[in-house]
Amino acid sequence: MNILGISAYYHDSAAAVLQDGRIVAAAQQERFTRKKHDARFPAEAITYCLSEARIALTELDEIVFYDKPLLKFERLLETYIGYAPRGLRSFVAAMPVWLKEKLYLRETLKKELARLGGCKPRALPALLFSEHHQSHAASAFYPSPYANAAVLCLDGVGEWATTSVWRGAGHHLTPLWEIDFPHSLGMLYSAFTYYTGFKVNSGEYKLMGLAPYGEPRYTELILQCLIDLKDDGTFRLNMDYFNYATGLTMTNGRFDKLFGGPPRKPEGRIEQREMDIAASIQAVTEEVVLRLARSVQRETGEEHLCLAGGVALNCVANGRILREGPYRDIWIQPAAGDAGGALGAALVAWHVYHDRPRETNGADAMRGAYLGPRYGAEEIRAQLETLGACYAELDEDELLDRVVDALCEEGVIGWFQGRMEFGPRALGARSIIGDARSARMQSVMNLKIKYRESFRPFAPSVLAERVADYFELDRPSPYMLIVAPLRAHLRIPLTGEQEQLFGIEKLKLKRSELPAITHVDYSARVQTVHADTNPRYYALLRRFEARTGCAALVNTSFNVRGEPIVCSPQDAYRCFMRTEMDWLVVENFLLRKADQPHCEKDESWMREFELD
């Protein structure tokens, strides 16, 4: 049986295909269209997934959409009525797209699918709809390694639910309770993302990265005025301070007055105040998530927890659940946001609609999240020739030696191999890598390669069997969704004078033997690398370890600021040439920047991608 799942029309549209319950392919639309967070109908992502499954669209048994638009419309109407007349401007702004497109989503989808499949709408497979949080819960539980687990979904909002709790047992997924809009932990975090000058639905991870530079001075203020947090983790927001239910912004004038001024302008200077606010909302978020996780364990008695929804990408909170929570282990869907809803919707059809059983064997079913396209040598060679690139084609042994040489010389390398990752993280298939021991690597990568804010940390890739040598983490973290402290013996103690430094000044200090991946609070967002899911990246780390004794590398996504992660060899070469990367690896093809045809410095591409 072939099932296609789709998410679209909000943000991060995506497609995923199951064959007899097995995940065959999944990809985000943005990777193909080169428009970050592309929310349009995922035609290219569907085309790719079908090609990977080697079937035509009309050969599918079912197509499943990841939420129910009529329920969402009901929520919009009830919200506007509840706040009337305050929400009139927002209502007027939202209605045209609803009346034109979203309210008739079934027909819109059928037209798009028929166009893509080259058939009449009546020839299409059955079109089903799953609820938004059901899709999230399914994406978290069904691919997890657990036979039974509690499931916690946290996001901005779907139809009504913003927080939902489920129990997974075998192939059954039972809803237990939920918290509904407008009371939303995701919206609360996004409100602070907006207030500190970052882009909502995109800049939340920047706020998380900024938090360690600040002091949580506003935590009590947030708890006193903005959120009524109960002992069991349930909460209600004080909507007097938020504008997202009725207006066109996230926060309002009362919120500004509470924090002593208007929101920071995007791209404006980041002051200590923004850092302190980031630290404060991060602390509140962690407290809410921890209390919820503990309550859910008490209620269900489960030893394992599965997480999904955009808030599940808060890897600092995830790390605290793992270290301080009551669970034996946790598992987080790597595409925890709306993109993963496409996969969850397909899994709902297989396990719920068709009542198909599920088997577990101790490993998860995401196959390392390497579910996107890969390119063969012939196609890569053709693309590089078309671009006029100068390259050497090497066997793997020589290639790895040359890459290790470059890493040891503090070179920055574009690393493109295998199937593209599904989800927001680069996991060694579409990555930029460097030597984690280099004291200059973080600033070089941030300012000359990624063109992004200097405060943002980089993550380490580490051999799975050596993770405990470097971090206070004793288990796999293959999806870079757990933050863990660096081992004490690797830290460099600060002097009394250095301890007194504030904010961004902390960034300039060498804090550990792995300075490129150590955040200012001695933490790191860890990716463990495994031989069975990414053998070539694993082999590279092994080779680097044999040469240097170090089993960790810097790993950041292969893109520049505002650009989706590269998908094709052509995308990779273009990004390589636009930045100051030293080397590019595309499967067995090695390219050195100094050998490439000269091209005039062209910064027009910086206008091509909208800043995130």
PDB file of N, CA, C and O in Angstrom, residues 297-329:
ATOM      1  N   GLN A 297       4.177  11.897  32.870  1.00  0.00           N
ATOM      2  CA  GLN A 297       4.711  10.611  33.343  1.00  0.00           C
ATOM      3  C   GLN A 297       3.873  10.085  34.507  1.00  0.00           C
ATOM      4  O   GLN A 297       3.561   8.892  34.584  1.00  0.00           O
ATOM      5  N   ARG A 298       3.490  10.987  35.425  1.00  0.00           N
ATOM      6  CA  ARG A 298       2.661  10.552  36.563  1.00  0.00           C
ATOM      7  C   ARG A 298       1.324  10.006  36.079  1.00  0.00           C
ATOM      8  O   ARG A 298       0.825   9.011  36.585  1.00  0.00           O
ATOM      9  N   GLU A 299       0.757  10.659  35.071  1.00  0.00           N
ATOM     10  CA  GLU A 299      -0.568  10.258  34.594  1.00  0.00           C
ATOM     11  C   GLU A 299      -0.530   8.958  33.804  1.00  0.00           C
ATOM     12  O   GLU A 299      -1.451   8.150  33.874  1.00  0.00           O
ATOM     13  N   THR A 300       0.506   8.768  33.012  1.00  0.00           N
ATOM     14  CA  THR A 300       0.540   7.602  32.112  1.00  0.00           C
ATOM     15  C   THR A 300       1.349   6.445  32.684  1.00  0.00           C
ATOM     16  O   THR A 300       1.145   5.292  32.280  1.00  0.00           O
ATOM     17  N   GLY A 301       2.302   6.739  33.556  1.00  0.00           N
ATOM     18  CA  GLY A 301       3.181   5.699  34.072  1.00  0.00           C
ATOM     19  C   GLY A 301       4.188   5.198  33.058  1.00  0.00           C
ATOM     20  O   GLY A 301       4.903   4.228  33.311  1.00  0.00           O
ATOM     21  N   GLU A 302       4.283   5.869  31.909  1.00  0.00           N
ATOM     22  CA  GLU A 302       5.198   5.403  30.856  1.00  0.00           C
ATOM     23  C   GLU A 302       6.652   5.758  31.185  1.00  0.00           C
ATOM     24  O   GLU A 302       6.935   6.793  31.789  1.00  0.00           O
ATOM     25  N   GLU A 303       7.577   4.910  30.729  1.00  0.00           N
ATOM     26  CA  GLU A 303       9.005   5.143  30.977  1.00  0.00           C
ATOM     27  C   GLU A 303       9.672   5.931  29.853  1.00  0.00           C
ATOM     28  O   GLU A 303      10.804   6.379  29.991  1.00  0.00           O
ATOM     29  N   HIS A 304       8.965   6.043  28.727  1.00  0.00           N
ATOM     30  CA  HIS A 304       9.536   6.746  27.577  1.00  0.00           C
ATOM     31  C   HIS A 304       8.615   7.877  27.152  1.00  0.00           C
ATOM     32  O   HIS A 304       7.392   7.775  27.289  1.00  0.00           O
ATOM     33  N   LEU A 305       9.227   8.933  26.606  1.00  0.00           N
ATOM     34  CA  LEU A 305       8.460  10.091  26.144  1.00  0.00           C
ATOM     35  C   LEU A 305       8.852  10.407  24.701  1.00  0.00           C
ATOM     36  O   LEU A 305      10.045  10.436  24.370  1.00  0.00           O
ATOM     37  N   CYS A 306       7.841  10.645  23.866  1.00  0.00           N
ATOM     38  CA  CYS A 306       8.073  11.101  22.488  1.00  0.00           C
ATOM     39  C   CYS A 306       7.592  12.549  22.372  1.00  0.00           C
ATOM     40  O   CYS A 306       6.565  12.902  22.958  1.00  0.00           O
ATOM     41  N   LEU A 307       8.330  13.337  21.616  1.00  0.00           N
ATOM     42  CA  LEU A 307       8.023  14.763  21.493  1.00  0.00           C
ATOM     43  C   LEU A 307       7.922  15.173  20.033  1.00  0.00           C
ATOM     44  O   LEU A 307       8.685  14.682  19.185  1.00  0.00           O
ATOM     45  N   ALA A 308       6.992  16.097  19.752  1.00  0.00           N
ATOM     46  CA  ALA A 308       6.917  16.726  18.428  1.00  0.00           C
ATOM     47  C   ALA A 308       6.245  18.073  18.571  1.00  0.00           C
ATOM     48  O   ALA A 308       5.804  18.446  19.664  1.00  0.00           O
ATOM     49  N   GLY A 309       6.136  18.811  17.447  1.00  0.00           N
ATOM     50  CA  GLY A 309       5.667  20.191  17.477  1.00  0.00           C
ATOM     51  C   GLY A 309       6.873  21.112  17.510  1.00  0.00           C
ATOM     52  O   GLY A 309       7.971  20.716  17.917  1.00  0.00           O
ATOM     53  N   GLY A 310       6.684  22.355  17.071  1.00  0.00           N
ATOM     54  CA  GLY A 310       7.814  23.275  16.951  1.00  0.00           C
ATOM     55  C   GLY A 310       8.577  23.481  18.241  1.00  0.00           C
ATOM     56  O   GLY A 310       9.803  23.659  18.222  1.00  0.00           O
ATOM     57  N   VAL A 311       7.880  23.459  19.397  1.00  0.00           N
ATOM     58  CA  VAL A 311       8.581  23.668  20.674  1.00  0.00           C
ATOM     59  C   VAL A 311       9.541  22.518  20.965  1.00  0.00           C
ATOM     60  O   VAL A 311      10.523  22.690  21.689  1.00  0.00           O
ATOM     61  N   ALA A 312       9.296  21.357  20.367  1.00  0.00           N
ATOM     62  CA  ALA A 312      10.192  20.209  20.579  1.00  0.00           C
ATOM     63  C   ALA A 312      11.545  20.422  19.905  1.00  0.00           C
ATOM     64  O   ALA A 312      12.463  19.624  20.096  1.00  0.00           O
ATOM     65  N   LEU A 313      11.678  21.494  19.103  1.00  0.00           N
ATOM     66  CA  LEU A 313      12.996  21.835  18.543  1.00  0.00           C
ATOM     67  C   LEU A 313      13.829  22.634  19.542  1.00  0.00           C
ATOM     68  O   LEU A 313      14.971  22.981  19.256  1.00  0.00           O
ATOM     69  N   ASN A 314      13.238  22.954  20.699  1.00  0.00           N
ATOM     70  CA  ASN A 314      14.004  23.646  21.745  1.00  0.00           C
ATOM     71  C   ASN A 314      14.886  22.607  22.436  1.00  0.00           C
ATOM     72  O   ASN A 314      14.511  21.972  23.424  1.00  0.00           O
ATOM     73  N   CYS A 315      16.086  22.428  21.901  1.00  0.00           N
ATOM     74  CA  CYS A 315      16.929  21.320  22.333  1.00  0.00           C
ATOM     75  C   CYS A 315      17.523  21.550  23.725  1.00  0.00           C
ATOM     76  O   CYS A 315      17.954  20.591  24.364  1.00  0.00           O
ATOM     77  N   VAL A 316      17.514  22.787  24.219  1.00  0.00           N
ATOM     78  CA  VAL A 316      17.947  23.027  25.598  1.00  0.00           C
ATOM     79  C   VAL A 316      16.916  22.431  26.554  1.00  0.00           C
ATOM     80  O   VAL A 316      17.259  21.726  27.515  1.00  0.00           O
ATOM     81  N   ALA A 317      15.632  22.687  26.276  1.00  0.00           N
ATOM     82  CA  ALA A 317      14.568  22.098  27.101  1.00  0.00           C
ATOM     83  C   ALA A 317      14.593  20.574  26.995  1.00  0.00           C
ATOM     84  O   ALA A 317      14.428  19.871  28.004  1.00  0.00           O
ATOM     85  N   ASN A 318      14.819  20.060  25.804  1.00  0.00           N
ATOM     86  CA  ASN A 318      14.887  18.591  25.635  1.00  0.00           C
ATOM     87  C   ASN A 318      15.993  17.994  26.503  1.00  0.00           C
ATOM     88  O   ASN A 318      15.820  16.937  27.123  1.00  0.00           O
ATOM     89  N   GLY A 319      17.145  18.663  26.504  1.00  0.00           N
ATOM     90  CA  GLY A 319      18.268  18.173  27.310  1.00  0.00           C
ATOM     91  C   GLY A 319      17.912  18.127  28.788  1.00  0.00           C
ATOM     92  O   GLY A 319      18.296  17.197  29.506  1.00  0.00           O
ATOM     93  N   ARG A 320      17.145  19.120  29.234  1.00  0.00           N
ATOM     94  CA  ARG A 320      16.763  19.136  30.656  1.00  0.00           C
ATOM     95  C   ARG A 320      15.758  18.023  30.964  1.00  0.00           C
ATOM     96  O   ARG A 320      15.810  17.426  32.038  1.00  0.00           O
ATOM     97  N   ILE A 321      14.835  17.749  30.036  1.00  0.00           N
ATOM     98  CA  ILE A 321      13.909  16.620  30.266  1.00  0.00           C
ATOM     99  C   ILE A 321      14.711  15.335  30.422  1.00  0.00           C
ATOM    100  O   ILE A 321      14.461  14.516  31.309  1.00  0.00           O
ATOM    101  N   LEU A 322      15.700  15.164  29.557  1.00  0.00           N
ATOM    102  CA  LEU A 322      16.507  13.939  29.597  1.00  0.00           C
ATOM    103  C   LEU A 322      17.271  13.828  30.914  1.00  0.00           C
ATOM    104  O   LEU A 322      17.318  12.766  31.537  1.00  0.00           O
ATOM    105  N   ARG A 323      17.874  14.932  31.346  1.00  0.00           N
ATOM    106  CA  ARG A 323      18.719  14.884  32.549  1.00  0.00           C
ATOM    107  C   ARG A 323      17.908  14.935  33.847  1.00  0.00           C
ATOM    108  O   ARG A 323      18.257  14.290  34.821  1.00  0.00           O
ATOM    109  N   GLU A 324      16.832  15.723  33.839  1.00  0.00           N
ATOM    110  CA  GLU A 324      16.126  15.986  35.095  1.00  0.00           C
ATOM    111  C   GLU A 324      14.737  15.360  35.148  1.00  0.00           C
ATOM    112  O   GLU A 324      14.106  15.351  36.201  1.00  0.00           O
ATOM    113  N   GLY A 325      14.247  14.885  34.024  1.00  0.00           N
ATOM    114  CA  GLY A 325      12.900  14.343  33.967  1.00  0.00           C
ATOM    115  C   GLY A 325      12.837  12.910  34.469  1.00  0.00           C
ATOM    116  O   GLY A 325      13.861  12.284  34.767  1.00  0.00           O
ATOM    117  N   PRO A 326      11.624  12.356  34.571  1.00  0.00           N
ATOM    118  CA  PRO A 326      11.442  11.032  35.162  1.00  0.00           C
ATOM    119  C   PRO A 326      11.535   9.887  34.154  1.00  0.00           C
ATOM    120  O   PRO A 326      11.262   8.740  34.522  1.00  0.00           O
ATOM    121  N   TYR A 327      11.912  10.165  32.913  1.00  0.00           N
ATOM    122  CA  TYR A 327      11.850   9.135  31.871  1.00  0.00           C
ATOM    123  C   TYR A 327      13.174   8.380  31.729  1.00  0.00           C
ATOM    124  O   TYR A 327      14.254   8.950  31.896  1.00  0.00           O
ATOM    125  N   ARG A 328      13.043   7.128  31.357  1.00  0.00           N
ATOM    126  CA  ARG A 328      14.239   6.334  31.057  1.00  0.00           C
ATOM    127  C   ARG A 328      14.921   6.896  29.812  1.00  0.00           C
ATOM    128  O   ARG A 328      16.142   6.942  29.715  1.00  0.00           O
ATOM    129  N   ASP A 329      14.120   7.301  28.838  1.00  0.00           N
ATOM    130  CA  ASP A 329      14.686   7.904  27.623  1.00  0.00           C
ATOM    131  C   ASP A 329      13.596   8.696  26.909  1.00  0.00           C
ATOM    132  O   ASP A 329      12.404   8.498  27.155  1.00  0.00           O
TER     133      ASP A 329
END
